Coordinates of C-alpha atoms (C1' of nucleotides) in Angstrom, one line a residue:
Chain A
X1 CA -1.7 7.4 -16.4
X2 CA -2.7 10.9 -17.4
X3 CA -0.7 13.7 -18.1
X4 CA 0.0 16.5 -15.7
X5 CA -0.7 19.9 -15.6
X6 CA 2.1 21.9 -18.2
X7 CA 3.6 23.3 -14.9
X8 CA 4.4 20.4 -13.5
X9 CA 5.9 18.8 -16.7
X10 CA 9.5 18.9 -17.0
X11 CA 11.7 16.5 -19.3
X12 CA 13.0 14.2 -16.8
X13 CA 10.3 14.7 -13.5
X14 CA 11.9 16.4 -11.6
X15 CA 9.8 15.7 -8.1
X16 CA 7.7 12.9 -9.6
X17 CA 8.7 9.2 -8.9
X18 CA 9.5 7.7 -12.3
X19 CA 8.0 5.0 -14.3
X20 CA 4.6 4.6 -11.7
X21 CA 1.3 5.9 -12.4
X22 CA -1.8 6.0 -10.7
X23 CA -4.9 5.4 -12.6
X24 CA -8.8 6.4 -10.8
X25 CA -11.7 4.8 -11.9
X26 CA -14.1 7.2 -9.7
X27 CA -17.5 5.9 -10.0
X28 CA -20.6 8.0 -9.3
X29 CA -24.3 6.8 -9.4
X30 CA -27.2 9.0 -11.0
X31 CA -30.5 8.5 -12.7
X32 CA -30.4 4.8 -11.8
X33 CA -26.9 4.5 -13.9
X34 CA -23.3 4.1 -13.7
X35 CA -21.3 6.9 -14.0
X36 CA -17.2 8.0 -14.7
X37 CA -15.1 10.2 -14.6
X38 CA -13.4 10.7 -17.6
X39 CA -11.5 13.9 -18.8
X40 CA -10.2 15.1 -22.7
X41 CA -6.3 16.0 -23.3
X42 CA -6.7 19.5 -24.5
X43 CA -7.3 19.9 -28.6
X44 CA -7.3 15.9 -29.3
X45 CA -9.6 13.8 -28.9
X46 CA -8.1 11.6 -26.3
X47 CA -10.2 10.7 -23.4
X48 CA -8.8 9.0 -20.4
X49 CA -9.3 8.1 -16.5
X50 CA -8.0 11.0 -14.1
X51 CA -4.5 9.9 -13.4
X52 CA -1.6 11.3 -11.3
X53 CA 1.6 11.0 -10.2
X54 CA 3.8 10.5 -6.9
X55 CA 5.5 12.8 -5.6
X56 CA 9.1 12.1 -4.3
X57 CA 8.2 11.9 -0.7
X58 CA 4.6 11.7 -0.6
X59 CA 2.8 8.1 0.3
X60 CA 0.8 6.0 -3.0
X61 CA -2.6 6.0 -1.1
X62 CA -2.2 9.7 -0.5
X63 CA -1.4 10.1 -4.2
X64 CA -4.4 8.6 -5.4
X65 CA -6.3 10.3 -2.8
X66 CA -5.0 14.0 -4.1
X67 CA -5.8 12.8 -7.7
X68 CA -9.8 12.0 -7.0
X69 CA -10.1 15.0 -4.8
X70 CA -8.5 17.7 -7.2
X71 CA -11.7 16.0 -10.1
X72 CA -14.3 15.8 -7.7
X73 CA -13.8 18.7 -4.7
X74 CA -14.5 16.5 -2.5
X75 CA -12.1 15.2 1.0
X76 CA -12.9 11.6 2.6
X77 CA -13.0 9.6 -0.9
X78 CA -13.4 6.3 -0.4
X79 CA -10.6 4.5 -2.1
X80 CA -9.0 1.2 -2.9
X81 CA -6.3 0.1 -4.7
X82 CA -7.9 -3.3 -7.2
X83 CA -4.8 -3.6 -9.3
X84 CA -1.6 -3.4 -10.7
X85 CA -1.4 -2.9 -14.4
X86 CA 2.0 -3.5 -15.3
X87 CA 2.1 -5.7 -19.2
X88 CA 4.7 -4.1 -21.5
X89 CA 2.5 -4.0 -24.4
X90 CA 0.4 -1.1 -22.6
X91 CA 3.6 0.9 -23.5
X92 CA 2.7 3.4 -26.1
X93 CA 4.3 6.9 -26.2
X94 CA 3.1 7.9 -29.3
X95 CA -0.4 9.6 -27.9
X96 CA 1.4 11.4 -25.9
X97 CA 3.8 12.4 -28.2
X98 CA 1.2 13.9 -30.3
X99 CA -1.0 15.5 -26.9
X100 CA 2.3 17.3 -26.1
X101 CA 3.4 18.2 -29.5
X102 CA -0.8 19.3 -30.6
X103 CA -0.1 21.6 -26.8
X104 CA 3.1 23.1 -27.5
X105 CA 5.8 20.9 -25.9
X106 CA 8.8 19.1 -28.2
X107 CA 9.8 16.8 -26.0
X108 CA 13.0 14.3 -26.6
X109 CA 12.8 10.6 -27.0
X110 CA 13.9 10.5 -23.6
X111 CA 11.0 12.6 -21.8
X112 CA 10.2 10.6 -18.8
X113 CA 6.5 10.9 -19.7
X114 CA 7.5 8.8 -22.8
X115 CA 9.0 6.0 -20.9
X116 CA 7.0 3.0 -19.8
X117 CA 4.8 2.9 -16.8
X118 CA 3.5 0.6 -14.0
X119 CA 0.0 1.8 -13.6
X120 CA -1.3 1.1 -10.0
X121 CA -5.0 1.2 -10.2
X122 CA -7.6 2.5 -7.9
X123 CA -11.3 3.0 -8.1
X124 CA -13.2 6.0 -5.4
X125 CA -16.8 6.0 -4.9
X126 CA -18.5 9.4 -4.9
X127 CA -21.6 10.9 -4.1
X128 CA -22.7 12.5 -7.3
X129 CA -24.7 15.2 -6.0
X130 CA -21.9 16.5 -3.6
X131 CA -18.6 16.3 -6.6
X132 CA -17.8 19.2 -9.1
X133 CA -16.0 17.6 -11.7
X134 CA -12.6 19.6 -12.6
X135 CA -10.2 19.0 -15.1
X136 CA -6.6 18.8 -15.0
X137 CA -4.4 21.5 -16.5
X138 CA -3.9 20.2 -19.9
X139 CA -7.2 18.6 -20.2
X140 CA -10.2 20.5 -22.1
X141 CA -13.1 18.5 -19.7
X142 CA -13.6 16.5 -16.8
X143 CA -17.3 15.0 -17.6
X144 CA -19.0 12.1 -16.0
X145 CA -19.8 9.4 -18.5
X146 CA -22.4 6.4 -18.2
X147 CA -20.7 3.3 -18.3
X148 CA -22.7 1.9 -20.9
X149 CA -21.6 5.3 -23.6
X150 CA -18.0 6.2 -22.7
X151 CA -15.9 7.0 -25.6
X152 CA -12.8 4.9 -26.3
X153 CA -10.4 5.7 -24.0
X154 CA -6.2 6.2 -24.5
X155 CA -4.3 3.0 -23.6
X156 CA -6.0 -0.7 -21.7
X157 CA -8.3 2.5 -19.7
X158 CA -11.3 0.7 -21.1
X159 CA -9.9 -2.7 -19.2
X160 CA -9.1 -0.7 -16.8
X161 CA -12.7 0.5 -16.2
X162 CA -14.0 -2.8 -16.5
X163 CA -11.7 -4.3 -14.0
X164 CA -12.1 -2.0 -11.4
X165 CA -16.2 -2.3 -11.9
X166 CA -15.4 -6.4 -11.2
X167 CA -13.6 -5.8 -7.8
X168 CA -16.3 -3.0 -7.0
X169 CA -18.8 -6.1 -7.2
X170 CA -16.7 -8.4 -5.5
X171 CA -16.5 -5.9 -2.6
X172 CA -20.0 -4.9 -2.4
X173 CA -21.5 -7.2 0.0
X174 CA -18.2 -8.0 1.5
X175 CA -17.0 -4.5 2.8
X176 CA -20.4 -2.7 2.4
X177 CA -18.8 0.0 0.5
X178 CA -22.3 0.9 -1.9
X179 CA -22.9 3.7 0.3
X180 CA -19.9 5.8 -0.7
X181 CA -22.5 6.3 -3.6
X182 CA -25.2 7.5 -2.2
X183 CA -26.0 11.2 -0.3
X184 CA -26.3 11.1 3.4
X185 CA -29.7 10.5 3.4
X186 CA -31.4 7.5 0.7
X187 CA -34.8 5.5 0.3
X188 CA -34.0 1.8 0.4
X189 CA -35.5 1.7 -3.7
X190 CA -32.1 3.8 -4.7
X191 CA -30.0 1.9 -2.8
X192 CA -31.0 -1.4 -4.6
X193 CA -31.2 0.2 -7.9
X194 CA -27.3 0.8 -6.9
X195 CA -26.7 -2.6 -6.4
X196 CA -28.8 -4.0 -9.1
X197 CA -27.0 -1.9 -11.7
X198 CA -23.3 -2.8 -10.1
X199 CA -24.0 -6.1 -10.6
X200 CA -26.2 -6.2 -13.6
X201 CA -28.9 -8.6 -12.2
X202 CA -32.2 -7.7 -10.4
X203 CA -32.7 -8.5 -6.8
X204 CA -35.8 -9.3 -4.9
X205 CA -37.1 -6.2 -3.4
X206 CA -38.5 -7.8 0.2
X207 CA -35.3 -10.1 -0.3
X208 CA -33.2 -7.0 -0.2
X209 CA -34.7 -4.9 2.6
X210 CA -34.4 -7.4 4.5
X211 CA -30.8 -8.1 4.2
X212 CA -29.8 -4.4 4.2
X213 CA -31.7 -4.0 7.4
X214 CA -30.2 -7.1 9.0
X215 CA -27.1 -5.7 8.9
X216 CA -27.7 -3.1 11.2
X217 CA -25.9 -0.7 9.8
X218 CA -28.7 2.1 8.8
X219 CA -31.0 4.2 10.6
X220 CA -34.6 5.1 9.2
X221 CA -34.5 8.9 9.6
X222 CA -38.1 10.3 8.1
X223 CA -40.8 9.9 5.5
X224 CA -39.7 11.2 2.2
X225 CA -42.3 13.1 0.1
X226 CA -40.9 12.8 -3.5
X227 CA -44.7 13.7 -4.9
X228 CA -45.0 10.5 -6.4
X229 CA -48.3 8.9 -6.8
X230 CA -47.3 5.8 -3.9
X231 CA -46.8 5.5 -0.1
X232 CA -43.8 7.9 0.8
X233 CA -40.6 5.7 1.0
X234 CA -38.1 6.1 4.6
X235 CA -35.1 7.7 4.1
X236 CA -32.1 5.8 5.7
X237 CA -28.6 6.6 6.6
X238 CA -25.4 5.0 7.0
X239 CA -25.2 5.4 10.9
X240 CA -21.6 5.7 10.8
X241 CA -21.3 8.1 8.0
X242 CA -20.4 11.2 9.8
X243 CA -23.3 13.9 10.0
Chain B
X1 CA 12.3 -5.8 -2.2
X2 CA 15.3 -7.4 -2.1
X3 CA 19.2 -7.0 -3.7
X4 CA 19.6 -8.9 -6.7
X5 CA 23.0 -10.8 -7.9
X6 CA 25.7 -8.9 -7.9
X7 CA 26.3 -9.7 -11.7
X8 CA 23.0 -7.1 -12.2
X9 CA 23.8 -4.4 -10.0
X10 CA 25.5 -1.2 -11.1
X11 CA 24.8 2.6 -9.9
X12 CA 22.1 3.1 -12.4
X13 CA 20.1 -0.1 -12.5
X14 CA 20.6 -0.4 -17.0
X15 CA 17.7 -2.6 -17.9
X16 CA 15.7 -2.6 -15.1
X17 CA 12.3 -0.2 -14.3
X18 CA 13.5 2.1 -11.2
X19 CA 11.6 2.8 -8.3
X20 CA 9.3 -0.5 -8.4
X21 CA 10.4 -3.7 -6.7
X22 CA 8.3 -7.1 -6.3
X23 CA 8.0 -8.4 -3.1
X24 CA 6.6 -12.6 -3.1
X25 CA 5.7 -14.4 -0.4
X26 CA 5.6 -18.0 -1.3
X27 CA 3.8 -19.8 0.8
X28 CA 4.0 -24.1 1.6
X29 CA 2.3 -26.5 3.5
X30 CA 3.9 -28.9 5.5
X31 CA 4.1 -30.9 8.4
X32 CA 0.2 -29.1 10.0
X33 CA 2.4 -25.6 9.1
X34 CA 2.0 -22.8 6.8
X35 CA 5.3 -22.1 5.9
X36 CA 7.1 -18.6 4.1
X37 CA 10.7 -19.0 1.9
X38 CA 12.9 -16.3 3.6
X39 CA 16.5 -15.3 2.6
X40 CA 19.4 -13.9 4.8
X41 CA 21.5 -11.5 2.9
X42 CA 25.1 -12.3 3.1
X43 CA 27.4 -11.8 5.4
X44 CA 24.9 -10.0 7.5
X45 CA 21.4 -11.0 10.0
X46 CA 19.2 -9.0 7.4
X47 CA 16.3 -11.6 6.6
X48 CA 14.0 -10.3 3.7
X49 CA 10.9 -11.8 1.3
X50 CA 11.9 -13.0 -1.8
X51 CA 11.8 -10.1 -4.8
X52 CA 13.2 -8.7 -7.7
X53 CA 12.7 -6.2 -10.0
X54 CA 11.0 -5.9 -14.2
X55 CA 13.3 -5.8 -16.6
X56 CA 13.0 -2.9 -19.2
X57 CA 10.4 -4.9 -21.8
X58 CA 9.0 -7.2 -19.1
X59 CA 5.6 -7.9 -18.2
X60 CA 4.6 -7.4 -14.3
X61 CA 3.3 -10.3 -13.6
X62 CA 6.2 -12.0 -15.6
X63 CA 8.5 -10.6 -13.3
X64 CA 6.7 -11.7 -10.3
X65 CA 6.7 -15.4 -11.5
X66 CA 10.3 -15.3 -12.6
X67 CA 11.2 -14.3 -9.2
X68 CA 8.7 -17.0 -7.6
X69 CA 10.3 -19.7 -10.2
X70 CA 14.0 -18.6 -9.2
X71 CA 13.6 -19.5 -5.9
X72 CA 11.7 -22.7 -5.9
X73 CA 12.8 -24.5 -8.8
X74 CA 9.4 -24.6 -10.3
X75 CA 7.3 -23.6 -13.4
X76 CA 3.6 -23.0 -13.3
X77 CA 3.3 -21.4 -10.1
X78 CA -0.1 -19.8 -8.7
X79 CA 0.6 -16.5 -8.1
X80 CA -1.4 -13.2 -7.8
X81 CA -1.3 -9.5 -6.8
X82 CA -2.7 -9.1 -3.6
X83 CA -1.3 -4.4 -2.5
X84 CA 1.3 -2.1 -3.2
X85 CA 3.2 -1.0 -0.6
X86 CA 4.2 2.6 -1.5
X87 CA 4.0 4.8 1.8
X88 CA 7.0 7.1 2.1
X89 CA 8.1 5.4 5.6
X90 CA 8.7 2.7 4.0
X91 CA 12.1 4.1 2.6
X92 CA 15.1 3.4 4.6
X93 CA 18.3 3.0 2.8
X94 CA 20.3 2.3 5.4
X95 CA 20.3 -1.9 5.8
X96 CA 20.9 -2.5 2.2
X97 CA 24.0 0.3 2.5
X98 CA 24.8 -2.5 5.0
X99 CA 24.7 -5.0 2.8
X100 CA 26.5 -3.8 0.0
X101 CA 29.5 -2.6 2.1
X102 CA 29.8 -6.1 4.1
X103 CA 29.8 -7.2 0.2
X104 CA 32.8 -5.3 -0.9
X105 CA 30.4 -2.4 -3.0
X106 CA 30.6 1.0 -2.0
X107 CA 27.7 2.8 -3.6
X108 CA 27.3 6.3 -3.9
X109 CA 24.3 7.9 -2.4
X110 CA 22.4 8.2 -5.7
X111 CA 22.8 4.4 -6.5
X112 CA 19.7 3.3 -7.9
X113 CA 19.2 0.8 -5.0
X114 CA 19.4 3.0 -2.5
X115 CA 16.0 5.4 -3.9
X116 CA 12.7 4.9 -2.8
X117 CA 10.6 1.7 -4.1
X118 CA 6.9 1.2 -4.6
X119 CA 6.8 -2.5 -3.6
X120 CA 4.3 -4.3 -5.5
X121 CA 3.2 -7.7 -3.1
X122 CA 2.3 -11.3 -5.0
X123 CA 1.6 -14.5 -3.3
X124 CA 2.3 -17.6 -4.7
X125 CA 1.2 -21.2 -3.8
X126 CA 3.8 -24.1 -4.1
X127 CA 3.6 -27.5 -3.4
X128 CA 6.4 -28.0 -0.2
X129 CA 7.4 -31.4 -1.4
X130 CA 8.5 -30.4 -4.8
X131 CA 10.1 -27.3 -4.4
X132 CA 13.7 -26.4 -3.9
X133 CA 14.5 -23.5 -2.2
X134 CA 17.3 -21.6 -4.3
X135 CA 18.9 -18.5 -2.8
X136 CA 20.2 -15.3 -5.0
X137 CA 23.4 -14.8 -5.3
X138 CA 23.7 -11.9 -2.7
X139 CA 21.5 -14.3 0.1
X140 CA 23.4 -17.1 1.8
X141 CA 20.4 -18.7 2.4
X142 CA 16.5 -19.3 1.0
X143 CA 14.8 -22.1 3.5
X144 CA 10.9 -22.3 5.0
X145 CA 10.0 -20.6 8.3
X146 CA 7.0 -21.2 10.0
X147 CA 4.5 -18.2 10.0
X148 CA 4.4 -18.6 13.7
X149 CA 8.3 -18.6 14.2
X150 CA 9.8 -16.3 11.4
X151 CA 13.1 -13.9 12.1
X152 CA 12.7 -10.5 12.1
X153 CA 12.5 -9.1 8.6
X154 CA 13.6 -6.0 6.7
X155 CA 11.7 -2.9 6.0
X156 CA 7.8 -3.8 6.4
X157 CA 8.1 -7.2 4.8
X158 CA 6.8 -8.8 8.6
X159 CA 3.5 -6.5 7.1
X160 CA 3.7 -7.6 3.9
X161 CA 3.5 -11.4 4.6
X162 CA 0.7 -10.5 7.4
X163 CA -1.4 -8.8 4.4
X164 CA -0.8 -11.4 1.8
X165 CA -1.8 -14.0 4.7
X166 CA -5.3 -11.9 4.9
X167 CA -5.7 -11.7 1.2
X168 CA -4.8 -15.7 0.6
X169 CA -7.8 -16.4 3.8
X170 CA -10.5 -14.3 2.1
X171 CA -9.5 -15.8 -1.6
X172 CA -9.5 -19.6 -0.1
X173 CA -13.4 -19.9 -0.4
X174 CA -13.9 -17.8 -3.2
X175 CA -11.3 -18.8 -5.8
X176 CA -10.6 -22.4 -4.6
X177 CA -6.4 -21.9 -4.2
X178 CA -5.6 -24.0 -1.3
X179 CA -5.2 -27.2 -3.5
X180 CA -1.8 -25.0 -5.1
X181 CA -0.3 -26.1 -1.6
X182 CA -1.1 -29.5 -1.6
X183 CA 0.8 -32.6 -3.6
X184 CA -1.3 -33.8 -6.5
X185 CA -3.2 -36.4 -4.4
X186 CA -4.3 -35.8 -0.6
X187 CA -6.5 -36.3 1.7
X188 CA -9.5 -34.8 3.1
X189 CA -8.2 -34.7 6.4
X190 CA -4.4 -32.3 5.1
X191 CA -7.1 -30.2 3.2
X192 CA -9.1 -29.5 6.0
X193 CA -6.1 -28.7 8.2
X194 CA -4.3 -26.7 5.6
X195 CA -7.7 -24.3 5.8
X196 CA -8.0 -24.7 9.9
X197 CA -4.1 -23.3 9.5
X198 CA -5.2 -20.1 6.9
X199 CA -8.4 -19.6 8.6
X200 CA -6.7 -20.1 11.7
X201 CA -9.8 -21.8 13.4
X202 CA -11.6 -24.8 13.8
X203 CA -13.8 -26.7 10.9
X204 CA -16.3 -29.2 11.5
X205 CA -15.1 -32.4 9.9
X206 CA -18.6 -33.4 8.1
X207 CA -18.9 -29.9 7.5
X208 CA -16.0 -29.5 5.5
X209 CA -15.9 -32.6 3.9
X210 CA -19.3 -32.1 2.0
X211 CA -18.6 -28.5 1.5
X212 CA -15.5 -29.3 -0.5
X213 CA -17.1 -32.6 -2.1
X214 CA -20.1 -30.3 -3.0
X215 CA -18.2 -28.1 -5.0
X216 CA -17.3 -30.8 -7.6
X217 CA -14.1 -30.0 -8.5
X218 CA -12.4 -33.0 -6.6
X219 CA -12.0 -36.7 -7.9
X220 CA -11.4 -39.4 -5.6
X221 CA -8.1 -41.8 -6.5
X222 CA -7.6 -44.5 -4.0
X223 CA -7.3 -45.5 -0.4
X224 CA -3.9 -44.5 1.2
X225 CA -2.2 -47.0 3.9
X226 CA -0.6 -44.7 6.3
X227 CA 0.0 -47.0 8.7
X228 CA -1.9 -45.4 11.2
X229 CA -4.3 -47.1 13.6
X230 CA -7.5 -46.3 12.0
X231 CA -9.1 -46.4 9.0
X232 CA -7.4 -45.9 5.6
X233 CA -8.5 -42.6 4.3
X234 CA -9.3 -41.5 0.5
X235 CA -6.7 -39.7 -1.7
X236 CA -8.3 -36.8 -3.4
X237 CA -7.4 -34.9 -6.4
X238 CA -7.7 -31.6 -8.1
X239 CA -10.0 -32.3 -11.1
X240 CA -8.4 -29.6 -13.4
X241 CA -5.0 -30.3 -11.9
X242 CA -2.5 -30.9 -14.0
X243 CA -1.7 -35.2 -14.6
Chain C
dT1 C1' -11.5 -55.4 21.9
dC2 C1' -10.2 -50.9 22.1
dA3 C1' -8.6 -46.3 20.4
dA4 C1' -8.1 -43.3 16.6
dA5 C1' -9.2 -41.4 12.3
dA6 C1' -12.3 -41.6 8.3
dG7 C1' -16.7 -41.7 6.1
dT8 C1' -21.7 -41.1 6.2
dG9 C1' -26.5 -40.2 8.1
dT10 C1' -29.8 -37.2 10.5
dT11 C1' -31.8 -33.4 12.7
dT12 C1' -32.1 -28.6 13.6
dC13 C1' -31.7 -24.0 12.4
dC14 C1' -31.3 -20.0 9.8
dC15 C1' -31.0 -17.4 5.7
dT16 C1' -32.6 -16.9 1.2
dT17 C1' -36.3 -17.3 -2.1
dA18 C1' -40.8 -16.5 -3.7
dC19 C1' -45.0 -14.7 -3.4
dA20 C1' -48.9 -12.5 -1.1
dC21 C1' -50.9 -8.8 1.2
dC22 C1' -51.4 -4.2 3.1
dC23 C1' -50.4 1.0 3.2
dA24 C1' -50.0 5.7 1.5
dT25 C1' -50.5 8.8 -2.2
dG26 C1' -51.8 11.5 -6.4
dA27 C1' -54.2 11.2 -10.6
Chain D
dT1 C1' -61.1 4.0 -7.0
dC2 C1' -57.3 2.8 -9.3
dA3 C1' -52.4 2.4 -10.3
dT4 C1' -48.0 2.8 -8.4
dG5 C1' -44.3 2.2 -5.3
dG6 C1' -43.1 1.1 -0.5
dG7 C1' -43.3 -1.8 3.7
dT8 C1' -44.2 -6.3 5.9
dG9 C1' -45.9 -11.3 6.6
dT10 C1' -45.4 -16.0 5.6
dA11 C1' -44.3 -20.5 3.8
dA12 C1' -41.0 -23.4 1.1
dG13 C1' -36.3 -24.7 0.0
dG14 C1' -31.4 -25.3 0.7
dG15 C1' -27.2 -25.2 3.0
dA16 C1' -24.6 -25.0 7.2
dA17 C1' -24.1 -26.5 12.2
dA18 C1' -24.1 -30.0 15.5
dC19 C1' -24.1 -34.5 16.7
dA20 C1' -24.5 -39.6 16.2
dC21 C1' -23.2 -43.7 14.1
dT22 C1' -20.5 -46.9 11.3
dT23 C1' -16.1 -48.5 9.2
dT24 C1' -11.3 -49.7 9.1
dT25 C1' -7.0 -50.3 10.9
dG26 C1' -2.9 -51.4 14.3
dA27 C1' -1.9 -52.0 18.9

DNA sequence: TCAAAAGTGTTTCCCTTACACCCATGA
DNA sequence: TCATGGGTGTAAGGGAAACACTTTTGA
């Protein structure tokens, strides 16, 4: 979980539905890499995934569906839930003890945001070009981070990460969800650089067209001159991705 | 989720996490039939999924197996997280006012049981012939239903056991789980029908047969005398099982 | 000796793999 | 004209699909 915006924050949560968290992994793809979102509490040095709340009345999906938009800008995220995280040893107030003392707050013992959590976790897919990262009230950044070079993150966030990059792999081929990374319009060489980096293997480049094509699910739109010393690759687009 | 014994129940829920309930679907095989352990509530026609709740300094997942254990009599039980049910709609605290009145309690309207729940949904795979279905103290009853003839259920759980039945067919292939429903020995022929009854469609009996034997994992014990008019087929085991 | 279920063999087909070849472009 | 990246052709290999055949048992 993260904390909220000072505003928001009240000793017992008033609005908020105690004791659950939501926990975003958004990915986004650039320069042939990985990327993260991660934000900074304000004056510490604690990094950690974009989190959120639920509101008293509000549905979980929608939750974690306000979360990723408020750090990204963006509407129609792709989301899905990929675990629960829910061991007692993840409990540890004592960051957040010092993140609220360092920003001004004293709260009691008995501050719900010093209670333990069940983190519910979800990971979005992006387009990178399209986002504007934002941070959250009490957070000094919101930054995207390759996977490879994130800093340590508060609490299991780094398991966290990791997890959710498994069932993004897992899913990949299944429900066809890679393109939730890309802009509109992609050469068939980014796309397998996307899948290639997910899941950390090269693939056969005829191998590949071929199956992305059998799917029939893109439509070659036009020649792309990218000014590179080759033949000019198609672009493609996700026919139903709306235009 | 369901109502625990009335031993644990007071307004305030002491020593439980609020707010998040477990909802297991425990599936069996038997008799050609996947079968679900459903519970009436006492006193009233309310059917519900077995559940509980985590204790203050208990693990998820602990929880989850506690509750699948309770009910069946059984230790070591598959189980895994397949969604969290958390949509606002959800909430309707009017069947377990119900219940608790027809029970002699008389909660107020802030009673702990009667706020909303994020429901978090396991399934877990038993083996029919050795479990013993064990109601709570606030059910009259715990016994098998088929999938195809169960009562009408509480809240969404008719949903919930839909969803895990979708998330138990894609995981049949790729994790290898459908042996947790059988008895320790088997043969080819329950295994294949067990996955005809998940998948819900046919198999092609050579098919299947080297598909499964292909994967390695099974060991072949001895010939079984059923007494039927044909030829006596092979028992099968789990390699890994358990002896 | 027949029916039923179990086990195995065989052929076909298709998808993946692997590699080769051609195309377009700028240096 | 050469290197580079993109697109396509083709042959080999492996597994699934479909079907045939054999085996074992009780009626």
């Amino acid at each position: 979980m993260s904390i909220k915006p000072a505003d928001e924050i009240n000793e017992n949560g008033t609005g908020f539905i105690k004791n659950v968290a939501i926990d975003t992994v958004i990915f986004g793809f650039h320069d042939n890499m990985l990327k993260v979102l991660l934000s900074a509490y304000k004056n510490t040095s604690y990094f950690a995934l974009p989190g959120g709340f639920i509101r008293e009345k509000e549905n979980l999906n929608d939750a974690a569906r306000r979360v990723a938009s408020e750090r990204t800008g963006l509407d129609d995220i792709f989301l899905e839930q990929f675990y629960v995280f829910g061991d007692y040893a993840r409990y540890d107030p004592e960051p957040f003890k010092i993140i609220m003392e360092v920003n001004g707050n004293h709260p009691s013992e008995s501050h719900w945001l010093l209670q333990r959590f069940i983190s519910i976790g979800y990971y979005a897919l992006v387009d990178f070009t399209k986002a504007t990262p934002t941070p959250a009230a009490i957070f000094d950044s919101c930054n995207w981070y390759d996977l490879n070079s994130m800093p340590p993150l508060i609490q299991d966030h780094t398991q966290i990460v990791q997890k959710a990059l498994e069932a993004l792999g897992a899913n990949l081929d299944n429900k066809l969800i890679g393109f939730n990374l890309l802009p509109e319009d992609f050469t068939m060489g980014e796309l397998q650089r996307l899948y290639e980096t997910i899941l950390g293997k090269k693939l056969l480049r005829p191998a590949f067209q071929r199956k992305i094509l059998g799917l029939g699910i893109l439509e070659r739109v036009a020649k792309k001159w990218t000014g590179g010393a080759h033949k000019a690759p198609y672009l493609y687009r996700f026919i139903s991705k709306k235009m």
